[in-house]
Short mmCIF file of C-alpha atoms in Angstrom, two decimals:
data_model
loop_
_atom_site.label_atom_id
_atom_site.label_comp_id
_atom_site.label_asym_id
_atom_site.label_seq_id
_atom_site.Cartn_x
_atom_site.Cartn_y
_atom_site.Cartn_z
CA UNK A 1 -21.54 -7.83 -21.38
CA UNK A 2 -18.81 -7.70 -18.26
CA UNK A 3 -19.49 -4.91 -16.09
CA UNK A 4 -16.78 -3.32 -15.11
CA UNK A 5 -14.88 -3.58 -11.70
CA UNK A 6 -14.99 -1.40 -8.90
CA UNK A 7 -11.49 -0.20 -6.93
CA UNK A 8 -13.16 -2.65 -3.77
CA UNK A 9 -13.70 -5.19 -5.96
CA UNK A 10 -10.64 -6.27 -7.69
CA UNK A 11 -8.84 -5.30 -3.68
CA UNK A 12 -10.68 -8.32 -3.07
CA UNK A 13 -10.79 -10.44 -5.54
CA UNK A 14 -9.03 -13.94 -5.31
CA UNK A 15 -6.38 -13.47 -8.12
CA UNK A 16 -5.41 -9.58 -6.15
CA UNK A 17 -5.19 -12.10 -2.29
CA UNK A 18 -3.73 -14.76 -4.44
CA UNK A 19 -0.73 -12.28 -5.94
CA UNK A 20 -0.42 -10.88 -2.24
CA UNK A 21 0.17 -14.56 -0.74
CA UNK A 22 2.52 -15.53 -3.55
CA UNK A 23 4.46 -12.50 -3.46
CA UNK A 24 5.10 -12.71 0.66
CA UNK A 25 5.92 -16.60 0.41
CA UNK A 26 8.29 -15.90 -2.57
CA UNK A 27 9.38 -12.66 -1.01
CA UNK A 28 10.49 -14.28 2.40
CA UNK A 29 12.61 -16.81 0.36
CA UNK A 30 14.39 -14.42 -1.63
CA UNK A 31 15.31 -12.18 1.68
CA UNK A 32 16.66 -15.60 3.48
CA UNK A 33 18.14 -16.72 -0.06
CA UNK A 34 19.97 -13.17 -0.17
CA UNK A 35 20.77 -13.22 3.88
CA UNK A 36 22.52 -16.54 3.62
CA UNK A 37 24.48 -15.85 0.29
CA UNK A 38 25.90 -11.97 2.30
CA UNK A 39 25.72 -12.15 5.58
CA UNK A 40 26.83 -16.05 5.72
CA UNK A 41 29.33 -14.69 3.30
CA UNK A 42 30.78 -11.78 5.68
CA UNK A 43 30.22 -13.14 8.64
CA UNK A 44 31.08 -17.11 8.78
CA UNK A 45 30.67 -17.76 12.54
CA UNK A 46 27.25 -16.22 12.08
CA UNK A 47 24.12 -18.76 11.91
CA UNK A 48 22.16 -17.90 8.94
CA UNK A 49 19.70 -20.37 7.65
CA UNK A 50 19.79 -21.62 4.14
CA UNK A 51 16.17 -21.31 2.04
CA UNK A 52 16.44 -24.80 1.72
CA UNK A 53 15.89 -25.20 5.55
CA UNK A 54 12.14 -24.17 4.39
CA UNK A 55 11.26 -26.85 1.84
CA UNK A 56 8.95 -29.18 2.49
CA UNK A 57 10.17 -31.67 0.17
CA UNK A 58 13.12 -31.78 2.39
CA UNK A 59 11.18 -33.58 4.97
CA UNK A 60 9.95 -36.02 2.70
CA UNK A 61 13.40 -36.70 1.89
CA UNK A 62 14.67 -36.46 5.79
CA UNK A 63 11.68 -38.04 7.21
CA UNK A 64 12.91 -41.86 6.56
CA UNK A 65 15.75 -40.92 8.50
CA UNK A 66 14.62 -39.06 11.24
CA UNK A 67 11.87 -41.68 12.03
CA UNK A 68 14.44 -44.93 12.15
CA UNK A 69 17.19 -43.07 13.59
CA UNK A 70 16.54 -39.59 14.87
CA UNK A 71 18.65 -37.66 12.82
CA UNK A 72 18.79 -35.55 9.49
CA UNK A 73 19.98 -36.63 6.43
CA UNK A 74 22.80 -33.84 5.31
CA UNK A 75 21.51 -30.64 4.43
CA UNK A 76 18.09 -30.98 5.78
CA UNK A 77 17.16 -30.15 9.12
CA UNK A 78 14.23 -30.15 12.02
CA UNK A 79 12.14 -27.03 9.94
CA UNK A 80 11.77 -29.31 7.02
CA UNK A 81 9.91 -32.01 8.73
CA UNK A 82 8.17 -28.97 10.67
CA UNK A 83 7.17 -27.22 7.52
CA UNK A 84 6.21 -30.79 5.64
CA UNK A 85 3.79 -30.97 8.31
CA UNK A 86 2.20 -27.55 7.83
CA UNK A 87 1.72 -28.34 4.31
CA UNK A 88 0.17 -31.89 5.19
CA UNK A 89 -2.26 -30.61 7.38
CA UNK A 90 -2.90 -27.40 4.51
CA UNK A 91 -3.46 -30.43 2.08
CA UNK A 92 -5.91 -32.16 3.99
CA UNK A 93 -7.69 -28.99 4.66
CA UNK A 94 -7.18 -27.38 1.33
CA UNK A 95 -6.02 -29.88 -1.21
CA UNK A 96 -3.28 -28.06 -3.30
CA UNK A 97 -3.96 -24.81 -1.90
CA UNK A 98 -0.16 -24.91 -0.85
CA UNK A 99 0.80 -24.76 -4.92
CA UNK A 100 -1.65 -22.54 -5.61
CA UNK A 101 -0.95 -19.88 -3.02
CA UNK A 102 2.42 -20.51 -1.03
CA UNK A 103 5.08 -22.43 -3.37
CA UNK A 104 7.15 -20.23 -4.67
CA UNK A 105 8.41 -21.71 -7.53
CA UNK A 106 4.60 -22.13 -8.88
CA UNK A 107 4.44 -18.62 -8.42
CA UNK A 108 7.63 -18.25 -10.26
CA UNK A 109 6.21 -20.34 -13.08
CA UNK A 110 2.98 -18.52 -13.26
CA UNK A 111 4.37 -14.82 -13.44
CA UNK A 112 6.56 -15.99 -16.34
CA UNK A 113 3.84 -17.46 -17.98
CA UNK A 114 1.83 -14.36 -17.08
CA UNK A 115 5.02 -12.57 -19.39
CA UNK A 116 5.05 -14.91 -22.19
CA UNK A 117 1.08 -14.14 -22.61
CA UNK A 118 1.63 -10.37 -22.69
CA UNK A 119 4.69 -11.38 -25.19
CA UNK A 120 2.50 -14.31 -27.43
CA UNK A 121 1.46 -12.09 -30.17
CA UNK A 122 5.60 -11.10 -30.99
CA UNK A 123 6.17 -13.29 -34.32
CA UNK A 124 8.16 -16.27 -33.67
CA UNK A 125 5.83 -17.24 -30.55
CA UNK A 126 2.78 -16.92 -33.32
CA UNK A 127 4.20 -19.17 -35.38
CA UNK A 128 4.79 -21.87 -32.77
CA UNK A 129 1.08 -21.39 -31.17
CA UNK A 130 -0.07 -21.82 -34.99
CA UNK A 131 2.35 -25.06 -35.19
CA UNK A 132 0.57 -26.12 -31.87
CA UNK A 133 -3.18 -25.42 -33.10
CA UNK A 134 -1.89 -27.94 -35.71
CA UNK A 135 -1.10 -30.80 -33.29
CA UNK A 136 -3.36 -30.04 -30.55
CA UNK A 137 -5.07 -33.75 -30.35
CA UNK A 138 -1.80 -35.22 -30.18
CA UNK A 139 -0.35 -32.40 -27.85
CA UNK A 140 -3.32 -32.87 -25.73
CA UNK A 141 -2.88 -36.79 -25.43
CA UNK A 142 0.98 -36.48 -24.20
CA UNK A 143 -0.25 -33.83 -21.89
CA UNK A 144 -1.88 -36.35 -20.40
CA UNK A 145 0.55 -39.04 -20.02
CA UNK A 146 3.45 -36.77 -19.40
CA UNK A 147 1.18 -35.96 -15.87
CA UNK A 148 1.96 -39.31 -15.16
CA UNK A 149 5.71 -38.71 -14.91
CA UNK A 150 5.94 -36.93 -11.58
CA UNK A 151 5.05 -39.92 -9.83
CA UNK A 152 7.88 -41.80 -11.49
CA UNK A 153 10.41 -39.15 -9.84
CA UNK A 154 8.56 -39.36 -6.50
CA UNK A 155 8.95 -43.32 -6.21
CA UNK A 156 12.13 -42.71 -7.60
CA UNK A 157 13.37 -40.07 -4.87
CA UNK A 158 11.89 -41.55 -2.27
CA UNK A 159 13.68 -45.58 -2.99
CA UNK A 160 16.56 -43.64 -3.94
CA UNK A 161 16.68 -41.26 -0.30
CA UNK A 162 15.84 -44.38 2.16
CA UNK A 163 18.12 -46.86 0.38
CA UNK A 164 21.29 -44.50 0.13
CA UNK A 165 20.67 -41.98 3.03
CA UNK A 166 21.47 -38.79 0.67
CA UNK A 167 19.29 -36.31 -0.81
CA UNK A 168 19.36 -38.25 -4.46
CA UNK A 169 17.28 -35.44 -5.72
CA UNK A 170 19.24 -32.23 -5.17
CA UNK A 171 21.87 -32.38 -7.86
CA UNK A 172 18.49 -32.58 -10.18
CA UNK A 173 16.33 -30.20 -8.27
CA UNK A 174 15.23 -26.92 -10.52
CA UNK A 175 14.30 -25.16 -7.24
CA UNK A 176 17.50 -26.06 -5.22
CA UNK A 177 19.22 -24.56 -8.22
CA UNK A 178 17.19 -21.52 -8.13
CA UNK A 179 17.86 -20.52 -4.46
CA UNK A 180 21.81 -21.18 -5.09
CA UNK A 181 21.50 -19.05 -8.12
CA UNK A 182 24.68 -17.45 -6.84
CA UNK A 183 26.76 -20.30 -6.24
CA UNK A 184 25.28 -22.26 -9.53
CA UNK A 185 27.26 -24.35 -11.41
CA UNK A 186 26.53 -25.88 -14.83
CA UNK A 187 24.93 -28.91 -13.69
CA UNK A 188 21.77 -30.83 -14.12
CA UNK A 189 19.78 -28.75 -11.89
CA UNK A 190 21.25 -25.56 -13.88
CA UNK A 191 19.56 -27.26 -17.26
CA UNK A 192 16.26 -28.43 -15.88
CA UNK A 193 16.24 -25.12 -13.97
CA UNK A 194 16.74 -23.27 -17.33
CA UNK A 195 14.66 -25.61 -19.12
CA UNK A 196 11.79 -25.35 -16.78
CA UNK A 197 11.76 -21.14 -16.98
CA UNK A 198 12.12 -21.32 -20.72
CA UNK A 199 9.06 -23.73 -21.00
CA UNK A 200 6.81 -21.50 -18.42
CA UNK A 201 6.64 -18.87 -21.15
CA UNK A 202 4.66 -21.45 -23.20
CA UNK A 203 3.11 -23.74 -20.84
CA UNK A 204 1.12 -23.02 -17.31
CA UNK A 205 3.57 -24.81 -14.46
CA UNK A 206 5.33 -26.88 -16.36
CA UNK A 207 7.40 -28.67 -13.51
CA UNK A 208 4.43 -28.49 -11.09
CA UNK A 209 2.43 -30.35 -14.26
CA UNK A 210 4.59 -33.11 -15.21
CA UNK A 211 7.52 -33.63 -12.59
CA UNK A 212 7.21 -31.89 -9.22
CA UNK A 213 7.29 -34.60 -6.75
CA UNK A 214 5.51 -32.87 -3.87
CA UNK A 215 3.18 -32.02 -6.02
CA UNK A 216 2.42 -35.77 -6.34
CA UNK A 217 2.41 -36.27 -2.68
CA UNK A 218 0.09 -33.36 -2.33
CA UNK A 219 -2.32 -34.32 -5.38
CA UNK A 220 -2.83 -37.90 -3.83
CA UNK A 221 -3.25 -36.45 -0.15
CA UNK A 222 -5.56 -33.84 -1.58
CA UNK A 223 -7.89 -36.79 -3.07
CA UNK A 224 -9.11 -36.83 0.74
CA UNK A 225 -9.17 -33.22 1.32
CA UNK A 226 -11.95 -31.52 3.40
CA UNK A 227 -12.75 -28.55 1.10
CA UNK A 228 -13.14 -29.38 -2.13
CA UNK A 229 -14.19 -27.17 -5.76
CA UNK A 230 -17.92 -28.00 -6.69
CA UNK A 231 -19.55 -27.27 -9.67
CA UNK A 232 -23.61 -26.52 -9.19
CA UNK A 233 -25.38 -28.30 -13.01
CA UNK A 234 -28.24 -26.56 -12.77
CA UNK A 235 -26.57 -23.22 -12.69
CA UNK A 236 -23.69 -23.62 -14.91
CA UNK A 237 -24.08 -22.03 -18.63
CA UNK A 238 -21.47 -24.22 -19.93
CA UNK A 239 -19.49 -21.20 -21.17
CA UNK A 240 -16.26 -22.30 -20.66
CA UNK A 241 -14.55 -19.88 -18.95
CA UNK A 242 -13.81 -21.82 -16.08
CA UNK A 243 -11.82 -23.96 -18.40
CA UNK A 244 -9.90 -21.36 -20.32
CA UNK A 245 -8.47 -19.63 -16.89
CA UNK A 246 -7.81 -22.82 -15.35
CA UNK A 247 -3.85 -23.39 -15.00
CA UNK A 248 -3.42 -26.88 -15.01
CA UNK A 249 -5.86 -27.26 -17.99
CA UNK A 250 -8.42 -29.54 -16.02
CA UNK A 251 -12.00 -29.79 -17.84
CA UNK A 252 -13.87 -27.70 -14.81
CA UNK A 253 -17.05 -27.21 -17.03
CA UNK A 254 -17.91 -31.18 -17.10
CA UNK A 255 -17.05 -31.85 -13.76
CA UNK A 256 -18.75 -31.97 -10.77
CA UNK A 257 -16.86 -32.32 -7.48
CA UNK A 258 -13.02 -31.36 -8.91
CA UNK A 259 -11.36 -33.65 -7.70
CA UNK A 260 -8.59 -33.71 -10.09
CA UNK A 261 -5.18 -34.26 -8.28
CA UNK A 262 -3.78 -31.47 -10.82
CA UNK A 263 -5.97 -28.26 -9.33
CA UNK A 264 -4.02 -26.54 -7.38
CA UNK A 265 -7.11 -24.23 -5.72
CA UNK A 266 -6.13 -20.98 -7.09
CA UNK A 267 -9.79 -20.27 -7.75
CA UNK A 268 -9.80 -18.89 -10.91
CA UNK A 269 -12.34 -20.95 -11.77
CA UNK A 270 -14.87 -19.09 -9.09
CA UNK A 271 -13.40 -15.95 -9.94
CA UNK A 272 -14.57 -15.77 -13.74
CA UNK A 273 -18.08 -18.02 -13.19
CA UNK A 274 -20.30 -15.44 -14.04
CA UNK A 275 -23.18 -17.75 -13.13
CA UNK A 276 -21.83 -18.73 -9.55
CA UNK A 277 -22.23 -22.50 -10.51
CA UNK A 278 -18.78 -22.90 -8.54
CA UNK A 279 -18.22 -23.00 -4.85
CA UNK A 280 -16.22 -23.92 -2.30
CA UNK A 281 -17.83 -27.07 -0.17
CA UNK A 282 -16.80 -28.91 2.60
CA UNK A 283 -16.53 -32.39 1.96
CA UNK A 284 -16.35 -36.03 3.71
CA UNK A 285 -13.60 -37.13 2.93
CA UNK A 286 -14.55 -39.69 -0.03
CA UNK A 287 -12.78 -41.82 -2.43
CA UNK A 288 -12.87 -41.23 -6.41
CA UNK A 289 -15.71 -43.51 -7.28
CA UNK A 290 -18.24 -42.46 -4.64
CA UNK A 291 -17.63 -38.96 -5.85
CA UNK A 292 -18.62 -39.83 -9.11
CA UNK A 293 -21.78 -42.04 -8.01
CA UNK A 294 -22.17 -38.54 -5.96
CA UNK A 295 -22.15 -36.28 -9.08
CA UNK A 296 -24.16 -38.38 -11.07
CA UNK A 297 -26.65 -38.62 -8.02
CA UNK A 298 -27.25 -35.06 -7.07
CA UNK A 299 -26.83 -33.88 -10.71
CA UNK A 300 -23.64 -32.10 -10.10
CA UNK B 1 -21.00 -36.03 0.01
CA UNK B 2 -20.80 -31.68 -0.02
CA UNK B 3 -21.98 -31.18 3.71
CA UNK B 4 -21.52 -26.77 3.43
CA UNK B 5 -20.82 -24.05 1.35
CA UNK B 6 -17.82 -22.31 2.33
CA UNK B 7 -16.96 -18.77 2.11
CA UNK B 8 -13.71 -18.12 -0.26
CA UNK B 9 -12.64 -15.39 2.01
CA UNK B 10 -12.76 -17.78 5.38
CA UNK B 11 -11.54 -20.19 3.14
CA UNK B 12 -8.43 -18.16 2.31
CA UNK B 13 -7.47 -17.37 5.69
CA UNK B 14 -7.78 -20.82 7.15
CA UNK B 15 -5.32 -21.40 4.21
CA UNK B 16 -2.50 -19.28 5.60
CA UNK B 17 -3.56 -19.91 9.39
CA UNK B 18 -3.06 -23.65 9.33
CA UNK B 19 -0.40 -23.39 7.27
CA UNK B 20 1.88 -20.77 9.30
CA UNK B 21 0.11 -21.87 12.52
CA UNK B 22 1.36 -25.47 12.44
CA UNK B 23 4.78 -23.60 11.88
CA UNK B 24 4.53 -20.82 14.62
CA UNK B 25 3.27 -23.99 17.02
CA UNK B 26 6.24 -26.01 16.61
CA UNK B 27 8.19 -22.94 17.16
CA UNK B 28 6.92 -21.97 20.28
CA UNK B 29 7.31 -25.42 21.44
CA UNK B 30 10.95 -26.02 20.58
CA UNK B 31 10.02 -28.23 18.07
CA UNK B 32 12.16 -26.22 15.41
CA UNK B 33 15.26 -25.58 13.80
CA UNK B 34 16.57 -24.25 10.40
CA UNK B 35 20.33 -24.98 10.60
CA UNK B 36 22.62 -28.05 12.43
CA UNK B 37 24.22 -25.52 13.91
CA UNK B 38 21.21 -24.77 16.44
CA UNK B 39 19.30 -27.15 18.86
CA UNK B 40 15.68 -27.23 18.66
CA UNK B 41 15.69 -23.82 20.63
CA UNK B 42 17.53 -22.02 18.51
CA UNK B 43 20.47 -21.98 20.26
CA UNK B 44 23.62 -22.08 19.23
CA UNK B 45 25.39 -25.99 19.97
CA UNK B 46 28.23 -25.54 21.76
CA UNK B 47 30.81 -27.82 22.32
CA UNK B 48 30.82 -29.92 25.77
CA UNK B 49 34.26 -31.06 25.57
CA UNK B 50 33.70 -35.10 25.78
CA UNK B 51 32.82 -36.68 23.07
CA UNK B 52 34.80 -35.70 19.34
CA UNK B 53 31.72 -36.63 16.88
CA UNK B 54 30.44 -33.30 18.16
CA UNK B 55 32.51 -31.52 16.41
CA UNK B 56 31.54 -29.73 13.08
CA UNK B 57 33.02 -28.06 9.73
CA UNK B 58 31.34 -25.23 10.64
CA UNK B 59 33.35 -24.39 14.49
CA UNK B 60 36.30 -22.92 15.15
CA UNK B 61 39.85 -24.29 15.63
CA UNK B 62 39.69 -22.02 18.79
CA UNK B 63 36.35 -23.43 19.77
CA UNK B 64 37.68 -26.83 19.79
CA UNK B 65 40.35 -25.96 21.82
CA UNK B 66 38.84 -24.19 24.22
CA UNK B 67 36.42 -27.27 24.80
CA UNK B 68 39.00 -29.72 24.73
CA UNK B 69 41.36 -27.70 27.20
CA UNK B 70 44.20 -28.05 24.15
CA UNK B 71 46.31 -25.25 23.46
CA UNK B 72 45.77 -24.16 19.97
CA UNK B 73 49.29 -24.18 19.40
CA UNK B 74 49.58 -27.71 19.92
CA UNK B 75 46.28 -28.45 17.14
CA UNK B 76 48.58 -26.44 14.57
CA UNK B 77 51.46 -28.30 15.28
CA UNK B 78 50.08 -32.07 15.80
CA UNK B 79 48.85 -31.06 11.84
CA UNK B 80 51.72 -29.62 10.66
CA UNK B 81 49.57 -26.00 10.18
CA UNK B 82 51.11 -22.35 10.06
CA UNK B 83 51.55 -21.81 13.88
CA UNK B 84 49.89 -18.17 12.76
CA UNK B 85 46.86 -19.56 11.93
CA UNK B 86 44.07 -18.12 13.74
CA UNK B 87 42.14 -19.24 16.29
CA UNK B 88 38.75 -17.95 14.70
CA UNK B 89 39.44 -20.08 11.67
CA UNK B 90 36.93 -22.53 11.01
CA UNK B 91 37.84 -26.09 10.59
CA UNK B 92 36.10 -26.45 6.68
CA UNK B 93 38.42 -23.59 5.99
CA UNK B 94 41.36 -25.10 7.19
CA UNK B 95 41.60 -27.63 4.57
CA UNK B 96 41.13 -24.90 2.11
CA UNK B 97 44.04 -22.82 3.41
CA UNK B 98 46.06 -26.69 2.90
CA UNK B 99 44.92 -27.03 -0.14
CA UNK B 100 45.42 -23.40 -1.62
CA UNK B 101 48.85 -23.23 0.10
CA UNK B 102 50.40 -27.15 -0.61
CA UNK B 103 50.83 -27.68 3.00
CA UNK B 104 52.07 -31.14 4.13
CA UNK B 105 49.39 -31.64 6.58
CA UNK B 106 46.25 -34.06 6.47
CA UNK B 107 44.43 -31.76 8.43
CA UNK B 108 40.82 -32.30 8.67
CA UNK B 109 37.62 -32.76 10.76
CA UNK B 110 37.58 -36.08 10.87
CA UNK B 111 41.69 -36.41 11.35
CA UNK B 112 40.94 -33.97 14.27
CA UNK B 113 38.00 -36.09 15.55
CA UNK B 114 40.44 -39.33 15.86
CA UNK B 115 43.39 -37.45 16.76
CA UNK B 116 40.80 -35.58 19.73
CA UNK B 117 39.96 -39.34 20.79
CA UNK B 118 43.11 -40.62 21.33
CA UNK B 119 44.27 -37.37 22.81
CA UNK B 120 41.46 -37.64 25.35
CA UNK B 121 42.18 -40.89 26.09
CA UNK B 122 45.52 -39.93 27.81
CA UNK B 123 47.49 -41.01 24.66
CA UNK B 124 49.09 -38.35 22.53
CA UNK B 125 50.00 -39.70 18.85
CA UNK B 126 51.09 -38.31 15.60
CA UNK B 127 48.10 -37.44 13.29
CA UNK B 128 50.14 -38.80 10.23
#
């Protein structure tokens, strides 16, 4: 049996720091989104940044650019290649800790998703979770492949940015859509925007699962990563829980070193162990297959 | 190879340290800027006067002429604009204002970039 929580406790716990993080980072957005939709409004000679000055996948886009010729493609500016780095150097430190704690539109994603759980047992969303229970093998197995599909838009962004100068991405970009909520127009941003926050009801991070492109970059980065999720064999119970509170569905219970370029760090996984047979290690920086001749070494 | 155990709280912070430190470095040493209308200082760009492609959607018809040494006067009528158009007026709002109104002008920044070149080049020419 669970015993119950002390005030201290959950002040401290990961998901409590993990809520405070996500709400400042998404916070801070909003309050430049809103400054640069009134102020820029009422005052035009007035320099008020956009929120997409902040993106890192700006600088991905920008960086080509700025290398060869020193300047910014349109719309992207000297804080995006600024902030890219801060998130490189997070990922090589942290892996995904930048999803899991600082992008706001993961955060967005998760809160809805934290709604359409308090909402799942209203009757037309049980009848769709029984229609999934139904196809869950096959569900499971394009899961899987559809993973695969961010890294299609990345390559596809990226040959798309260098050969044609232009951010290729924005008219298609759910997030650049969501911080010009104001000034939206029925395009395909609006629909994969709309598509995205109807899916999060049903499904943890949907974008950030199947299409985000910086997610990509950060996932492959994050394979060399200093800190990395362990999982201790001789401790673990194989309950489960780890598994059922993990957001990007990633089998933590069989694992040893996760090294899965899906987890985005959020530590639920430590947070619900109630064995302690997961910790945070620091790492060498190792490639996929020593890991596993690690794991199966050490009997992790 | 796991070399340490690391505390989630320490681990946490570093988070958020490296992360906004990287940013707050770059910062303090110029290396930053969050609109094309500021240098890497944060200062507003201001005009020098000399060379045309400087010029932006986002300054003022006055600020142009100012740099440039142009009466404003002369801007509005080299384009064909309402001579009471006002100095503060920025230049992506111009061709708004000849769009919404009809005007027979083919006023805009690039137009005024060329026309500013030749101008500066001791030749005066019509913009049409």
């Amino acid at each position: 049996m669970h015993r119950k929580k002390g005030i201290r406790e959950n002040l401290l716990s990961t998901a409590w720091l993990r809520f405070l993080a996500q709400a400042g980072f998404a916070l801070f957005i909003a309050f430049v989104a809103y400054r640069h939709e009134v102020v820029a409004g009422q005052i035009p000679t007035q320099i008020v940044p956009s929120p997409e000055a902040y993106c890192p996948f700006g600088g991905v886009e920008t960086l080509y650019t700025y290398i060869t010729t020193g300047k910014f493609i349109k719309r992207t500016h000297l804080s995006n290649v600024v902030v890219l780095i801060a998130l490189l150097a997070t990922t090589l430190f942290a892996k995904s800790a930048f999803c899991g704690w600082i992008c706001p539109f993961g955060t967005l994603q998760e809160w809805l998703r934290k709604a359409g759980k308090k909402i799942g047992h209203l009757a037309p969303f049980k009848s769709l979770q029984a229609w999934a229970r139904r196809r869950a093998g096959w569900l499971r197995d394009l899961d899987d492949w559809a993973r695969y599909f961010k890294y299609v838009v990345l390559v596809w962004i990226l040959w798309g940015t260098i050969a044609y100068g232009i951010m290729i991405f924005r008219d298609y970009d759910p997030y650049a859509a969501l911080i010009r909520i104001t000034e939206i127009e029925l395009g395909a941003a609006a629909v994969i925007l709309a598509i995205v926050l109807v899916l999060s009801f049903f499904i943890d991070r949907p974008w950030c699962r199947y299409a985000c492109p910086l997610g990509a970059i950060i996932g492959l980065i994050g394979k060399i990563s200093l800190v990395k999720i362990a999982r201790r064999k001789e401790l673990c119970t194989q309950c489960g829980l780890c598994n059922r509170k993990c957001p990007m569905s990633i089998d933590v219970k069989n694992a040893g070193i996760i090294s899965n370029a899906d987890c985005n760090n959020c530590l639920n996984c430590l947070e619900v162990c109630p064995a302690n047979a997961l910790d945070l290690y620091l790492t060498f920086p190792v490639p996929g297959p020593v890991v596993k001749s690690i794991n199966e070494g050490r009997g992790l | 190879m796991l070399l340490a155990r690391i505390n989630k709280y320490v681990y946490i912070l570093l988070v958020i340290i490296i992360f906004l430190g990287v940013i707050q470095g770059a910062k303090g040493l110029g290396y930053w800027s969050v609109s094309g209308k500021t240098n890497s200082w944060g200062k507003r760009i201001e005009l020098t006067g000399r060379d045309p492609e400087e010029i932006r959607g986002w300054m003022s018809l006055g600020e142009v002429a100012r740099a440039y040494n142009i009466p404003l006067e002369e801007i509005l009528a080299a384009f064909n604009l309402p001579p009471d158009l006002s100095g503060q007026t920025l230049l992506r709002d111009v061709e708004k204002i000849v769009w919404e109104r009809n005007l027979n002008s083919n006023f805009s920044p690039q137009n005024l970039r060329e026309w500013l070149k030749l101008k500066t080049r001791g030749k005066t020419v019509d913009p049409d």
